[in-house]
Amino acid sequence: MDSIDRSMLRLLQDDATLSNAALGEKLSLSVTPCWRRRKHLEDQGVVTGYQANIDRRAIGLDLLAFVHIRINIHSDKTADNFEAVVRSRPEVLSCHKVTGDADYILQVVASDLDAYGDFIERVLRKQTGVASIQSSVALREVKFSSKFPIPDES
Amino acid sequence: MDSIDRSMLRLLQDDATLSNAALGEKLSLSVTPCWRRRKHLEDQGVVTGYQANIDRRAIGLDLLAFVHIRINIHSDKTADNFEAVVRSRPEVLSCHKVTGDADYILQVVASDLDAYGDFIERVLRKQTGVASIQSSVALREVKFSSKFPIPDES
DNA sequence: GGTGAAAGCGAGGACCA
DNA sequence: TGGTCCTCGCTTTCACC
């Protein structure tokens, strides 16, 4: 992984539809070496896939919330069960075990407050070990990106 | 936007490299109508772009944190300034104005705790109006997805 | 919604510096 | 590593039904 690879990652994060020729031009590389590097990044698992980005509002997902969850039964079984549920629910965009006041922070989307409330009450609140749930509903999206900054060296 | 469009969005979120032929086959559509629908979704802005997904660890971004920020000067100028800084910093993946205890929740990545600390102290803490900063560092990534669930109707 | 056709592109291979 | 062909089959994107 050198600086050309990192530039390639930056470009592909911005626009995955770039052809090898267009990509190569931006990197001062011709088609084949460009293609070889790209394939290498894919085979190594640095590039994990290509996806279309969708406007959340356009598909009716008007609500996004951060959910802070505290767990009061600290057994592996409770954690495994909770995490399996979270992974299986498509409305949960992300879930992280975190330091600080909460045990888990989740990002959840829903079409409106009703649907969100349903999810909290009927799914999350029902899980064993869930001691408290605190929601922070997004009032405004200041920034939303699924692009990582690529460090100059790694 | 009908159910075929929604299925198309689901498929393209999973794999943006699908050709119109492959996509059409899954949707029981021939190439041209498939391409027309796809183009329509792009032109409407439902599909906002295509991007490569990258393994955060592979590029050395070992740390992800949620940052809860409280603001004590509630003027438009303070807010605009803060939001502009946040938008300009690539290590900030997302920033939302939220309900609840915090005014803003940010998602921030960094290569390690040192780099994260630097960002908090040298960038965020320096902004006027920032009253408190509370970090929740991710200990484990239970789920991380940048795919939205596509509702059956919208 | 569907066909067909022109032009372009992608995935490789072969081979050289 | 990087570069230059070259090829085959597929893709995109058009005009037209």
Short mmCIF file of C-alpha atoms (C1' of nucleotides) in Angstrom, two decimals:
data_model
loop_
_atom_site.label_atom_id
_atom_site.label_comp_id
_atom_site.label_asym_id
_atom_site.label_seq_id
_atom_site.Cartn_x
_atom_site.Cartn_y
_atom_site.Cartn_z
CA MET A 1 0.00 0.00 0.00
CA ASP A 2 1.73 3.13 -1.21
CA SER A 3 0.63 6.67 -1.92
CA ILE A 4 -0.78 5.73 -5.33
CA ASP A 5 -2.98 3.07 -3.72
CA ARG A 6 -4.18 5.60 -1.20
CA SER A 7 -5.02 8.11 -3.91
CA MET A 8 -6.86 5.36 -5.73
CA LEU A 9 -8.92 4.65 -2.62
CA ARG A 10 -9.79 8.33 -2.28
CA LEU A 11 -10.93 8.48 -5.89
CA LEU A 12 -12.95 5.25 -5.72
CA GLN A 13 -14.64 6.36 -2.52
CA ASP A 14 -15.77 9.47 -4.36
CA ASP A 15 -16.85 7.75 -7.53
CA ALA A 16 -16.86 4.01 -8.02
CA THR A 17 -17.96 4.34 -11.65
CA LEU A 18 -14.55 5.58 -12.80
CA SER A 19 -13.20 3.33 -15.52
CA ASN A 20 -9.67 2.01 -15.23
CA ALA A 21 -8.70 4.39 -18.00
CA ALA A 22 -10.14 7.45 -16.23
CA LEU A 23 -8.74 6.33 -12.90
CA GLY A 24 -5.36 5.70 -14.46
CA GLU A 25 -5.29 9.14 -16.00
CA LYS A 26 -5.87 10.81 -12.63
CA LEU A 27 -3.11 8.69 -11.11
CA SER A 28 -0.70 9.06 -14.05
CA LEU A 29 -0.90 5.35 -14.64
CA SER A 30 -1.88 3.42 -17.69
CA VAL A 31 -4.78 1.02 -17.79
CA THR A 32 -3.18 -2.29 -16.89
CA PRO A 33 -1.15 -1.27 -13.82
CA CYS A 34 -4.17 0.69 -12.67
CA TRP A 35 -6.31 -2.39 -13.07
CA ARG A 36 -3.70 -4.56 -11.30
CA ARG A 37 -3.55 -2.25 -8.29
CA ARG A 38 -7.29 -2.04 -8.08
CA LYS A 39 -7.67 -5.80 -8.24
CA HIS A 40 -5.04 -6.19 -5.59
CA LEU A 41 -6.91 -3.84 -3.26
CA GLU A 42 -10.09 -5.82 -3.86
CA ASP A 43 -8.38 -9.20 -3.34
CA GLN A 44 -6.70 -8.01 -0.15
CA GLY A 45 -10.06 -6.92 1.19
CA VAL A 46 -9.15 -3.24 1.44
CA VAL A 47 -11.99 -2.48 -0.95
CA THR A 48 -14.83 -4.55 0.45
CA GLY A 49 -17.40 -3.79 -2.22
CA TYR A 50 -19.17 -1.21 -4.30
CA GLN A 51 -22.52 0.26 -3.43
CA ALA A 52 -25.02 2.81 -4.62
CA ASN A 53 -25.65 5.69 -2.24
CA ILE A 54 -29.27 6.53 -1.72
CA ASP A 55 -31.00 9.67 -0.52
CA ARG A 56 -32.58 8.60 2.75
CA ARG A 57 -35.44 11.11 2.45
CA ALA A 58 -36.28 10.03 -1.08
CA ILE A 59 -37.20 6.56 0.17
CA GLY A 60 -39.24 7.87 3.07
CA LEU A 61 -36.77 7.32 5.90
CA ASP A 62 -37.35 10.68 7.50
CA LEU A 63 -36.11 9.78 10.94
CA LEU A 64 -32.63 8.95 12.14
CA ALA A 65 -31.79 8.47 15.80
CA PHE A 66 -28.90 7.55 18.03
CA VAL A 67 -29.92 5.06 20.67
CA HIS A 68 -27.90 4.72 23.88
CA ILE A 69 -28.44 1.41 25.61
CA ARG A 70 -27.42 0.21 29.04
CA ILE A 71 -27.25 -3.48 29.87
CA ASN A 72 -27.67 -4.82 33.41
CA ILE A 73 -27.00 -8.50 32.89
CA HIS A 74 -23.37 -8.85 31.93
CA SER A 75 -23.19 -12.40 30.62
CA ASP A 76 -21.92 -13.59 27.25
CA LYS A 77 -25.28 -15.12 26.47
CA THR A 78 -27.17 -11.87 27.03
CA ALA A 79 -24.68 -9.94 24.91
CA ASP A 80 -24.68 -12.51 22.09
CA ASN A 81 -28.45 -12.54 21.99
CA PHE A 82 -28.74 -8.76 21.96
CA GLU A 83 -26.10 -8.38 19.28
CA ALA A 84 -27.67 -11.03 17.08
CA VAL A 85 -31.01 -9.20 17.18
CA VAL A 86 -29.36 -5.89 16.38
CA ARG A 87 -27.43 -7.36 13.45
CA SER A 88 -30.55 -8.90 12.00
CA ARG A 89 -32.66 -5.72 12.02
CA PRO A 90 -32.22 -3.66 8.85
CA GLU A 91 -33.38 -0.44 10.53
CA VAL A 92 -30.23 -0.60 12.68
CA LEU A 93 -27.50 0.96 10.58
CA SER A 94 -24.77 0.52 13.14
CA CYS A 95 -24.16 -0.75 16.64
CA HIS A 96 -21.02 -0.26 18.67
CA LYS A 97 -20.02 -1.33 22.15
CA VAL A 98 -18.63 1.85 23.64
CA THR A 99 -16.86 3.44 26.59
CA GLY A 100 -18.73 6.01 28.65
CA ASP A 101 -22.19 6.08 30.14
CA ALA A 102 -23.83 3.74 27.66
CA ASP A 103 -22.89 0.16 26.85
CA TYR A 104 -24.02 0.35 23.23
CA ILE A 105 -24.71 3.15 20.77
CA LEU A 106 -26.96 2.32 17.81
CA GLN A 107 -27.89 4.30 14.72
CA VAL A 108 -31.45 3.57 13.72
CA VAL A 109 -33.59 4.80 10.83
CA ALA A 110 -37.38 4.76 10.48
CA SER A 111 -40.03 6.38 8.35
CA ASP A 112 -41.45 8.41 11.23
CA LEU A 113 -41.68 8.67 15.01
CA ASP A 114 -44.46 6.07 15.14
CA ALA A 115 -42.39 3.46 13.39
CA TYR A 116 -39.41 4.39 15.52
CA GLY A 117 -41.41 4.07 18.73
CA ASP A 118 -42.66 0.68 17.62
CA PHE A 119 -39.14 -0.53 17.03
CA ILE A 120 -37.92 0.70 20.42
CA GLU A 121 -40.84 -0.75 22.36
CA ARG A 122 -41.44 -3.96 20.44
CA VAL A 123 -37.87 -4.93 19.62
CA LEU A 124 -35.20 -3.28 21.74
CA ARG A 125 -37.11 -2.95 25.01
CA LYS A 126 -38.01 -6.64 24.79
CA GLN A 127 -34.43 -7.89 24.83
CA THR A 128 -33.26 -9.45 28.08
CA GLY A 129 -30.66 -7.42 29.92
CA VAL A 130 -31.68 -4.07 28.46
CA ALA A 131 -31.77 -1.76 31.49
CA SER A 132 -32.26 1.62 29.86
CA ILE A 133 -32.75 3.15 26.44
CA GLN A 134 -32.08 6.79 25.69
CA SER A 135 -32.88 8.21 22.27
CA SER A 136 -31.35 11.20 20.52
CA VAL A 137 -33.43 11.94 17.46
CA ALA A 138 -31.72 13.85 14.64
CA LEU A 139 -33.28 17.30 14.15
CA ARG A 140 -30.95 18.20 11.34
CA GLU A 141 -28.25 16.49 9.36
CA VAL A 142 -25.22 18.75 9.40
CA LYS A 143 -22.99 16.17 7.74
CA PHE A 144 -23.46 12.60 6.62
CA SER A 145 -20.72 10.79 4.82
CA SER A 146 -19.76 7.19 4.36
CA LYS A 147 -16.30 8.09 3.13
CA PHE A 148 -13.32 7.54 5.35
CA PRO A 149 -10.41 9.94 5.29
CA ILE A 150 -7.43 8.06 3.85
CA PRO A 151 -4.34 8.83 5.95
CA ASP A 152 -1.17 9.83 4.09
CA GLU A 153 0.64 6.84 5.54
CA SER A 154 -0.61 3.77 7.28
CA MET B 1 -41.24 4.91 -7.72
CA ASP B 2 -42.81 1.47 -7.69
CA SER B 3 -41.87 -1.87 -6.22
CA ILE B 4 -39.49 -2.62 -9.09
CA ASP B 5 -37.61 0.61 -8.42
CA ARG B 6 -37.39 -0.28 -4.76
CA SER B 7 -36.05 -3.75 -5.54
CA MET B 8 -33.54 -2.13 -7.84
CA LEU B 9 -32.37 0.14 -5.03
CA ARG B 10 -31.96 -2.83 -2.71
CA LEU B 11 -29.87 -4.65 -5.28
CA LEU B 12 -27.72 -1.64 -6.13
CA GLN B 13 -27.07 -0.93 -2.47
CA ASP B 14 -25.74 -4.47 -2.14
CA ASP B 15 -23.68 -4.44 -5.30
CA ALA B 16 -23.22 -1.43 -7.53
CA THR B 17 -21.20 -3.40 -10.07
CA LEU B 18 -24.26 -5.25 -11.35
CA SER B 19 -24.65 -4.67 -15.07
CA ASN B 20 -27.99 -3.65 -16.49
CA ALA B 21 -28.31 -7.15 -17.91
CA ALA B 22 -27.69 -8.86 -14.55
CA LEU B 23 -29.88 -6.36 -12.76
CA GLY B 24 -32.61 -6.76 -15.35
CA GLU B 25 -32.57 -10.50 -14.99
CA LYS B 26 -33.12 -10.27 -11.24
CA LEU B 27 -35.97 -7.85 -11.83
CA SER B 28 -37.47 -9.73 -14.81
CA LEU B 29 -36.78 -6.79 -17.04
CA SER B 30 -34.79 -6.53 -20.22
CA VAL B 31 -31.72 -4.38 -20.50
CA THR B 32 -33.14 -1.10 -21.79
CA PRO B 33 -36.08 -0.61 -19.41
CA CYS B 34 -33.75 -1.59 -16.61
CA TRP B 35 -31.26 1.04 -17.73
CA ARG B 36 -34.04 3.64 -18.12
CA ARG B 37 -35.29 3.07 -14.58
CA ARG B 38 -31.80 3.21 -13.21
CA LYS B 39 -31.02 6.43 -15.04
CA HIS B 40 -34.28 7.89 -13.83
CA LEU B 41 -33.37 7.10 -10.22
CA GLU B 42 -30.00 8.75 -10.74
CA ASP B 43 -31.45 11.83 -12.44
CA GLN B 44 -34.08 12.25 -9.74
CA GLY B 45 -31.35 12.15 -7.12
CA VAL B 46 -32.63 9.01 -5.41
CA VAL B 47 -29.32 7.37 -6.21
CA THR B 48 -26.82 10.05 -5.24
CA GLY B 49 -23.69 8.26 -6.38
CA TYR B 50 -21.64 5.12 -6.35
CA GLN B 51 -18.80 4.49 -3.99
CA ALA B 52 -16.24 1.88 -3.05
CA ASN B 53 -16.50 0.60 0.50
CA ILE B 54 -13.24 0.43 2.34
CA ASP B 55 -12.13 -1.59 5.35
CA ARG B 56 -11.46 1.07 7.98
CA ARG B 57 -8.82 -1.03 9.75
CA ALA B 58 -6.96 -1.74 6.54
CA ILE B 59 -6.19 1.96 6.13
CA GLY B 60 -5.15 2.38 9.74
CA LEU B 61 -8.27 4.04 11.13
CA ASP B 62 -8.39 1.92 14.26
CA LEU B 63 -10.49 4.30 16.31
CA LEU B 64 -14.11 5.35 15.94
CA ALA B 65 -15.88 7.47 18.51
CA PHE B 66 -19.20 9.15 19.10
CA VAL B 67 -18.78 12.68 20.36
CA HIS B 68 -21.56 14.40 22.28
CA ILE B 69 -21.30 18.14 22.26
CA ARG B 70 -23.14 20.78 24.22
CA ILE B 71 -23.25 24.38 23.09
CA ASN B 72 -23.74 27.28 25.50
CA ILE B 73 -23.94 30.21 23.07
CA HIS B 74 -27.13 29.78 21.08
CA SER B 75 -26.66 32.23 18.23
CA ASP B 76 -26.85 31.53 14.52
CA LYS B 77 -23.30 32.73 14.06
CA THR B 78 -21.92 30.30 16.63
CA ALA B 79 -23.86 27.42 15.12
CA ASP B 80 -22.87 28.27 11.53
CA ASN B 81 -19.24 28.52 12.47
CA PHE B 82 -19.25 25.25 14.38
CA GLU B 83 -21.06 23.42 11.60
CA ALA B 84 -18.73 24.74 8.92
CA VAL B 85 -15.70 23.47 10.83
CA VAL B 86 -17.31 20.07 11.32
CA ARG B 87 -18.22 19.78 7.65
CA SER B 88 -14.71 20.65 6.56
CA ARG B 89 -12.96 18.05 8.70
CA PRO B 90 -12.64 14.69 6.96
CA GLU B 91 -12.24 12.78 10.23
CA VAL B 92 -15.84 13.74 11.06
CA LEU B 93 -17.99 11.13 9.33
CA SER B 94 -21.28 12.56 10.46
CA CYS B 95 -22.74 15.34 12.57
CA HIS B 96 -26.35 15.68 13.61
CA LYS B 97 -28.20 18.22 15.70
CA VAL B 98 -30.18 16.08 18.10
CA THR B 99 -32.79 16.00 20.82
CA GLY B 100 -31.76 14.88 24.29
CA ASP B 101 -28.87 15.81 26.55
CA ALA B 102 -26.45 16.75 23.80
CA ASP B 103 -26.85 19.41 21.13
CA TYR B 104 -24.78 17.57 18.52
CA ILE B 105 -23.64 13.99 18.05
CA LEU B 106 -20.62 13.43 15.82
CA GLN B 107 -19.02 10.29 14.49
CA VAL B 108 -15.27 10.70 14.30
CA VAL B 109 -12.49 8.37 13.12
CA ALA B 110 -8.79 8.53 13.84
CA SER B 111 -5.76 6.29 13.61
CA ASP B 112 -5.34 6.05 17.38
CA LEU B 113 -6.20 7.67 20.70
CA ASP B 114 -3.39 10.20 20.32
CA ALA B 115 -4.71 11.46 17.01
CA TYR B 116 -8.22 11.46 18.40
CA GLY B 117 -7.17 13.44 21.46
CA ASP B 118 -5.40 15.96 19.24
CA PHE B 119 -8.53 16.45 17.18
CA ILE B 120 -10.72 16.93 20.25
CA GLU B 121 -8.36 19.37 21.95
CA ARG B 122 -7.03 21.28 18.97
CA VAL B 123 -10.13 21.46 16.82
CA LEU B 124 -13.39 20.84 18.65
CA ARG B 125 -12.49 22.29 22.06
CA LYS B 126 -11.31 25.48 20.33
CA GLN B 127 -14.66 26.30 18.76
CA THR B 128 -16.54 29.14 20.36
CA GLY B 129 -19.70 28.08 22.13
CA VAL B 130 -18.58 24.52 22.85
CA ALA B 131 -19.51 24.00 26.50
CA SER B 132 -18.84 20.30 26.93
CA ILE B 133 -17.53 17.35 24.99
CA GLN B 134 -18.23 13.78 25.94
CA SER B 135 -16.61 10.92 24.02
CA SER B 136 -17.82 7.37 23.61
CA VAL B 137 -15.03 5.39 22.02
CA ALA B 138 -16.01 2.23 20.15
CA LEU B 139 -14.65 -0.89 21.86
CA ARG B 140 -16.17 -3.21 19.32
CA GLU B 141 -18.06 -2.90 16.08
CA VAL B 142 -21.16 -5.08 16.37
CA LYS B 143 -22.63 -3.81 13.12
CA PHE B 144 -21.61 -1.23 10.59
CA SER B 145 -23.61 -0.73 7.45
CA SER B 146 -24.14 2.10 5.05
CA LYS B 147 -27.16 0.47 3.51
CA PHE B 148 -30.61 1.82 4.24
CA PRO B 149 -33.58 -0.51 4.53
CA ILE B 150 -35.87 0.22 1.59
CA PRO B 151 -39.49 0.37 2.79
CA ASP B 152 -42.09 -1.62 0.84
CA GLU B 153 -43.97 1.56 0.08
CA SER B 154 -43.01 5.17 0.43
"C1'" DG C 1 -42.51 -2.34 -22.02
"C1'" DG C 2 -39.17 -4.51 -26.03
"C1'" DT C 3 -35.07 -5.18 -30.17
"C1'" DG C 4 -31.11 -4.35 -32.41
"C1'" DA C 5 -26.81 -2.05 -33.36
"C1'" DA C 6 -22.63 1.15 -32.65
"C1'" DA C 7 -19.17 2.35 -29.81
"C1'" DG C 8 -16.81 1.66 -25.71
"C1'" DC C 9 -15.02 -0.87 -21.75
"C1'" DG C 10 -13.32 -4.72 -18.79
"C1'" DA C 11 -10.74 -8.69 -17.76
"C1'" DG C 12 -7.12 -10.89 -18.90
"C1'" DG C 13 -2.86 -12.63 -21.37
"C1'" DA C 14 1.69 -12.07 -23.59
"C1'" DC C 15 5.56 -9.67 -23.45
"C1'" DC C 16 9.04 -5.93 -22.62
"C1'" DA C 17 11.81 -2.23 -19.71
"C1'" DT D 1 6.77 -2.38 -10.46
"C1'" DG D 2 5.23 0.19 -14.96
"C1'" DG D 3 4.07 0.11 -20.00
"C1'" DT D 4 2.23 -1.43 -24.60
"C1'" DC D 5 -0.40 -4.10 -27.50
"C1'" DC D 6 -4.25 -7.34 -28.49
"C1'" DT D 7 -8.58 -10.00 -28.07
"C1'" DC D 8 -13.20 -11.50 -26.71
"C1'" DG D 9 -17.20 -10.80 -24.79
"C1'" DC D 10 -20.03 -7.81 -22.38
"C1'" DT D 11 -22.05 -3.00 -21.41
"C1'" DT D 12 -23.75 1.22 -22.25
"C1'" DT D 13 -26.61 3.98 -24.74
"C1'" DC D 14 -28.78 5.13 -28.82
"C1'" DA D 15 -32.80 5.12 -32.36
"C1'" DC D 16 -36.92 2.83 -33.20
"C1'" DC D 17 -41.18 -0.38 -32.49
#
